[in-house]
Coordinates of N, CA and C in Angstrom, one line a residue:
M1 N 270.4 197.8 -110.4 CA 271.7 197.1 -110.4 C 272.2 196.9 -109.0
I2 N 272.7 195.8 -108.7 CA 273.2 195.5 -107.4 C 274.7 195.3 -107.4
L3 N 275.3 195.4 -106.2 CA 276.8 195.2 -106.1 C 277.3 194.0 -106.8
T4 N 276.6 192.9 -106.7 CA 277.0 191.6 -107.3 C 277.2 191.8 -108.8
E5 N 276.3 192.5 -109.4 CA 276.3 192.6 -110.9 C 277.6 193.4 -111.3
L6 N 277.8 194.5 -110.5 CA 279.0 195.3 -110.8 C 280.3 194.5 -110.6
Q7 N 280.3 193.7 -109.5 CA 281.5 192.9 -109.3 C 281.7 191.8 -110.4
T8 N 280.6 191.2 -110.8 CA 280.7 190.2 -111.9 C 281.2 190.8 -113.2
Y9 N 280.7 192.0 -113.5 CA 281.1 192.7 -114.7 C 282.6 193.0 -114.7
L10 N 283.0 193.6 -113.6 CA 284.5 193.9 -113.5 C 285.4 192.7 -113.5
S11 N 284.9 191.6 -112.9 CA 285.7 190.4 -112.8 C 285.8 189.8 -114.2
Q12 N 284.8 189.9 -115.0 CA 284.8 189.3 -116.4 C 285.6 190.2 -117.3
Q13 N 285.4 191.5 -117.2 CA 286.1 192.5 -118.1 C 287.6 192.7 -117.7
G14 N 287.9 192.6 -116.4 CA 289.2 192.9 -116.0 C 289.4 194.4 -115.6
Q15 N 288.8 195.3 -116.4 CA 288.9 196.7 -116.1 C 287.9 197.4 -116.9
A16 N 287.5 198.6 -116.5 CA 286.5 199.4 -117.2 C 286.6 200.8 -116.7
S17 N 286.4 201.8 -117.6 CA 286.4 203.2 -117.2 C 285.0 203.5 -116.5
L18 N 285.0 204.6 -115.8 CA 283.7 205.0 -115.1 C 282.7 205.2 -116.2
G19 N 283.1 205.8 -117.3 CA 282.2 206.0 -118.4 C 281.6 204.7 -119.0
Q20 N 282.4 203.7 -119.1 CA 282.0 202.4 -119.6 C 281.0 201.8 -118.7
L21 N 281.2 201.9 -117.4 CA 280.3 201.4 -116.4 C 279.0 202.1 -116.4
E22 N 279.0 203.4 -116.6 CA 277.8 204.2 -116.7 C 277.0 203.7 -117.9
Q23 N 277.6 203.6 -119.0 CA 276.9 203.1 -120.2 C 276.4 201.7 -120.1
H24 N 277.2 200.8 -119.6 CA 276.8 199.4 -119.5 C 275.6 199.2 -118.5
F25 N 275.6 199.9 -117.4 CA 274.6 199.7 -116.4 C 273.5 200.7 -116.5
H26 N 273.6 201.7 -117.4 CA 272.6 202.8 -117.5 C 272.4 203.5 -116.2
V27 N 273.5 203.8 -115.5 CA 273.4 204.4 -114.2 C 274.5 205.5 -114.2
N28 N 274.2 206.6 -113.5 CA 275.2 207.7 -113.5 C 276.3 207.4 -112.4
S29 N 277.3 208.2 -112.4 CA 278.4 208.0 -111.5 C 278.1 208.2 -110.0
N30 N 277.1 209.0 -109.8 CA 276.6 209.2 -108.4 C 276.1 207.9 -107.8
A31 N 275.5 207.1 -108.6 CA 275.0 205.8 -108.1 C 276.0 204.8 -108.0
L32 N 277.0 204.8 -109.0 CA 278.0 203.8 -109.0 C 279.1 204.0 -108.0
S33 N 279.4 205.2 -107.7 CA 280.6 205.5 -106.8 C 280.5 204.8 -105.5
P34 N 279.4 204.8 -104.7 CA 279.4 204.1 -103.4 C 279.7 202.6 -103.6
M35 N 279.1 202.0 -104.6 CA 279.4 200.6 -104.8 C 280.8 200.3 -105.2
L36 N 281.4 201.1 -106.0 CA 282.8 201.0 -106.4 C 283.7 201.2 -105.2
E37 N 283.4 202.2 -104.4 CA 284.2 202.4 -103.2 C 284.1 201.2 -102.2
K38 N 283.0 200.6 -102.1 CA 282.8 199.4 -101.3 C 283.7 198.3 -101.8
L39 N 283.8 198.1 -103.1 CA 284.6 197.1 -103.7 C 286.1 197.4 -103.5
I40 N 286.4 198.7 -103.5 CA 287.8 199.1 -103.2 C 288.2 198.8 -101.8
R41 N 287.3 199.1 -100.9 CA 287.6 198.9 -99.4 C 287.7 197.4 -99.2
K42 N 287.0 196.6 -99.9 CA 287.1 195.1 -99.7 C 288.3 194.5 -100.4
G43 N 289.0 195.4 -101.2 CA 290.3 194.9 -101.8 C 290.0 194.2 -103.1
R44 N 288.8 194.3 -103.7 CA 288.5 193.6 -104.9 C 288.7 194.4 -106.2
V45 N 288.8 195.7 -106.0 CA 288.9 196.7 -107.1 C 289.9 197.7 -106.8
E46 N 290.7 198.2 -107.8 CA 291.6 199.3 -107.6 C 291.2 200.4 -108.6
K47 N 291.4 201.6 -108.2 CA 291.0 202.8 -109.1 C 292.2 203.5 -109.4
T48 N 292.3 203.9 -110.7 CA 293.4 204.8 -111.2 C 292.8 205.9 -112.0
V49 N 293.5 207.0 -112.1 CA 293.1 208.1 -112.9 C 294.2 208.2 -114.0
S50 N 293.8 208.0 -115.2 CA 294.8 208.0 -116.3 C 295.1 209.4 -116.7
S51 N 296.3 209.6 -117.0 CA 296.7 210.9 -117.5 C 296.9 210.9 -119.1
N52 N 296.6 209.7 -119.6 CA 296.7 209.5 -121.0 C 295.4 209.8 -121.8
R53 N 295.5 210.9 -122.4 CA 294.3 211.3 -123.3 C 294.7 210.8 -124.7
C54 N 293.6 210.7 -125.5 CA 293.9 210.2 -126.8 C 294.6 211.3 -127.6
G55 N 295.7 211.0 -128.2 CA 296.4 211.8 -129.1 C 296.4 213.3 -128.8
G56 N 296.5 213.7 -127.5 CA 296.5 215.1 -127.2 C 295.2 215.8 -127.1
C57 N 294.1 215.0 -127.2 CA 292.7 215.5 -127.1 C 292.5 216.2 -125.8
S58 N 291.8 217.3 -125.8 CA 291.4 218.0 -124.5 C 289.9 217.9 -124.3
S59 N 289.3 217.1 -125.2 CA 287.8 217.0 -125.1 C 287.3 215.7 -124.4
C60 N 288.2 214.8 -124.0 CA 287.8 213.6 -123.4 C 287.1 213.8 -122.1
A61 N 286.0 213.1 -121.9 CA 285.2 213.3 -120.7 C 286.0 212.7 -119.5
P62 N 286.0 213.4 -118.4 CA 286.8 213.0 -117.2 C 286.4 211.6 -116.8
E63 N 285.2 211.1 -117.0 CA 284.8 209.8 -116.5 C 285.5 208.7 -117.4
S64 N 286.0 209.1 -118.6 CA 286.7 208.1 -119.4 C 288.1 207.9 -119.0
L65 N 288.6 208.8 -118.1 CA 289.9 208.7 -117.6 C 290.0 208.0 -116.2
I66 N 288.9 207.7 -115.6 CA 288.9 207.0 -114.3 C 288.7 205.6 -114.6
I67 N 289.6 204.7 -114.2 CA 289.6 203.3 -114.6 C 289.6 202.5 -113.3
Y68 N 288.7 201.5 -113.3 CA 288.6 200.5 -112.2 C 289.1 199.2 -112.7
Y69 N 290.0 198.6 -111.9 CA 290.7 197.3 -112.3 C 290.2 196.3 -111.3
W70 N 289.8 195.1 -111.8 CA 289.5 194.0 -110.9 C 290.8 193.5 -110.4
V71 N 290.9 193.2 -109.1 CA 292.1 192.8 -108.5 C 292.1 191.2 -108.5
K72 N 293.0 190.7 -109.2 CA 293.2 189.3 -109.3 C 294.0 188.9 -108.0
G73 N 294.1 187.6 -107.8 CA 294.8 187.1 -106.6 C 296.0 187.9 -106.1
N74 N 296.8 188.4 -106.9 CA 298.0 189.2 -106.5 C 298.1 190.6 -107.0
G75 N 297.0 191.2 -107.1 CA 297.0 192.6 -107.5 C 296.2 192.9 -108.8
A76 N 296.1 194.1 -109.1 CA 295.3 194.5 -110.3 C 296.0 194.1 -111.6
S77 N 295.3 194.0 -112.7 CA 295.8 193.7 -114.0 C 296.8 194.9 -114.4
T78 N 297.9 194.5 -115.0 CA 298.9 195.6 -115.4 C 298.6 196.1 -116.8
E79 N 297.7 195.4 -117.5 CA 297.4 195.9 -118.8 C 296.5 197.1 -118.7
T80 N 296.8 198.1 -119.6 CA 296.0 199.3 -119.5 C 294.9 199.3 -120.5
L81 N 293.8 200.0 -120.1 CA 292.6 200.1 -120.9 C 292.9 201.1 -122.0
S82 N 292.6 200.7 -123.2 CA 292.7 201.7 -124.3 C 291.5 202.6 -124.3
L83 N 291.8 203.8 -124.4 CA 290.7 204.8 -124.4 C 290.0 204.9 -125.7
A84 N 288.7 204.8 -125.8 CA 288.0 205.0 -127.0 C 287.5 206.4 -127.1
C85 N 288.1 207.2 -127.8 CA 287.7 208.6 -127.9 C 287.2 208.9 -129.3
S86 N 286.1 209.6 -129.3 CA 285.5 210.0 -130.6 C 286.0 211.3 -131.1
H87 N 286.9 211.9 -130.4 CA 287.4 213.3 -130.8 C 288.6 213.2 -131.7
S88 N 289.3 212.1 -131.8 CA 290.5 212.1 -132.7 C 290.0 211.7 -134.1
G89 N 290.7 212.3 -135.0 CA 290.2 212.1 -136.4 C 291.2 211.4 -137.1

């Protein structure tokens, strides 16, 4: 995977959690982080850490709470990513 693929994916999706990026690209966060940081430095992506866990779940993986937003012309999307947790019943 190259930086361009990551950029294209985020621009098309608008936002994605670190876990979603790991699954989509079949790459762990150690490989993704430097590329994401480069996109952040270029002003193309913003990173947030969500405090919203699904229904009070304490089993959500930390990478599902780190969300990267594609920055549109005047800032990141204000819509929040819905967390898909398999722990809630």
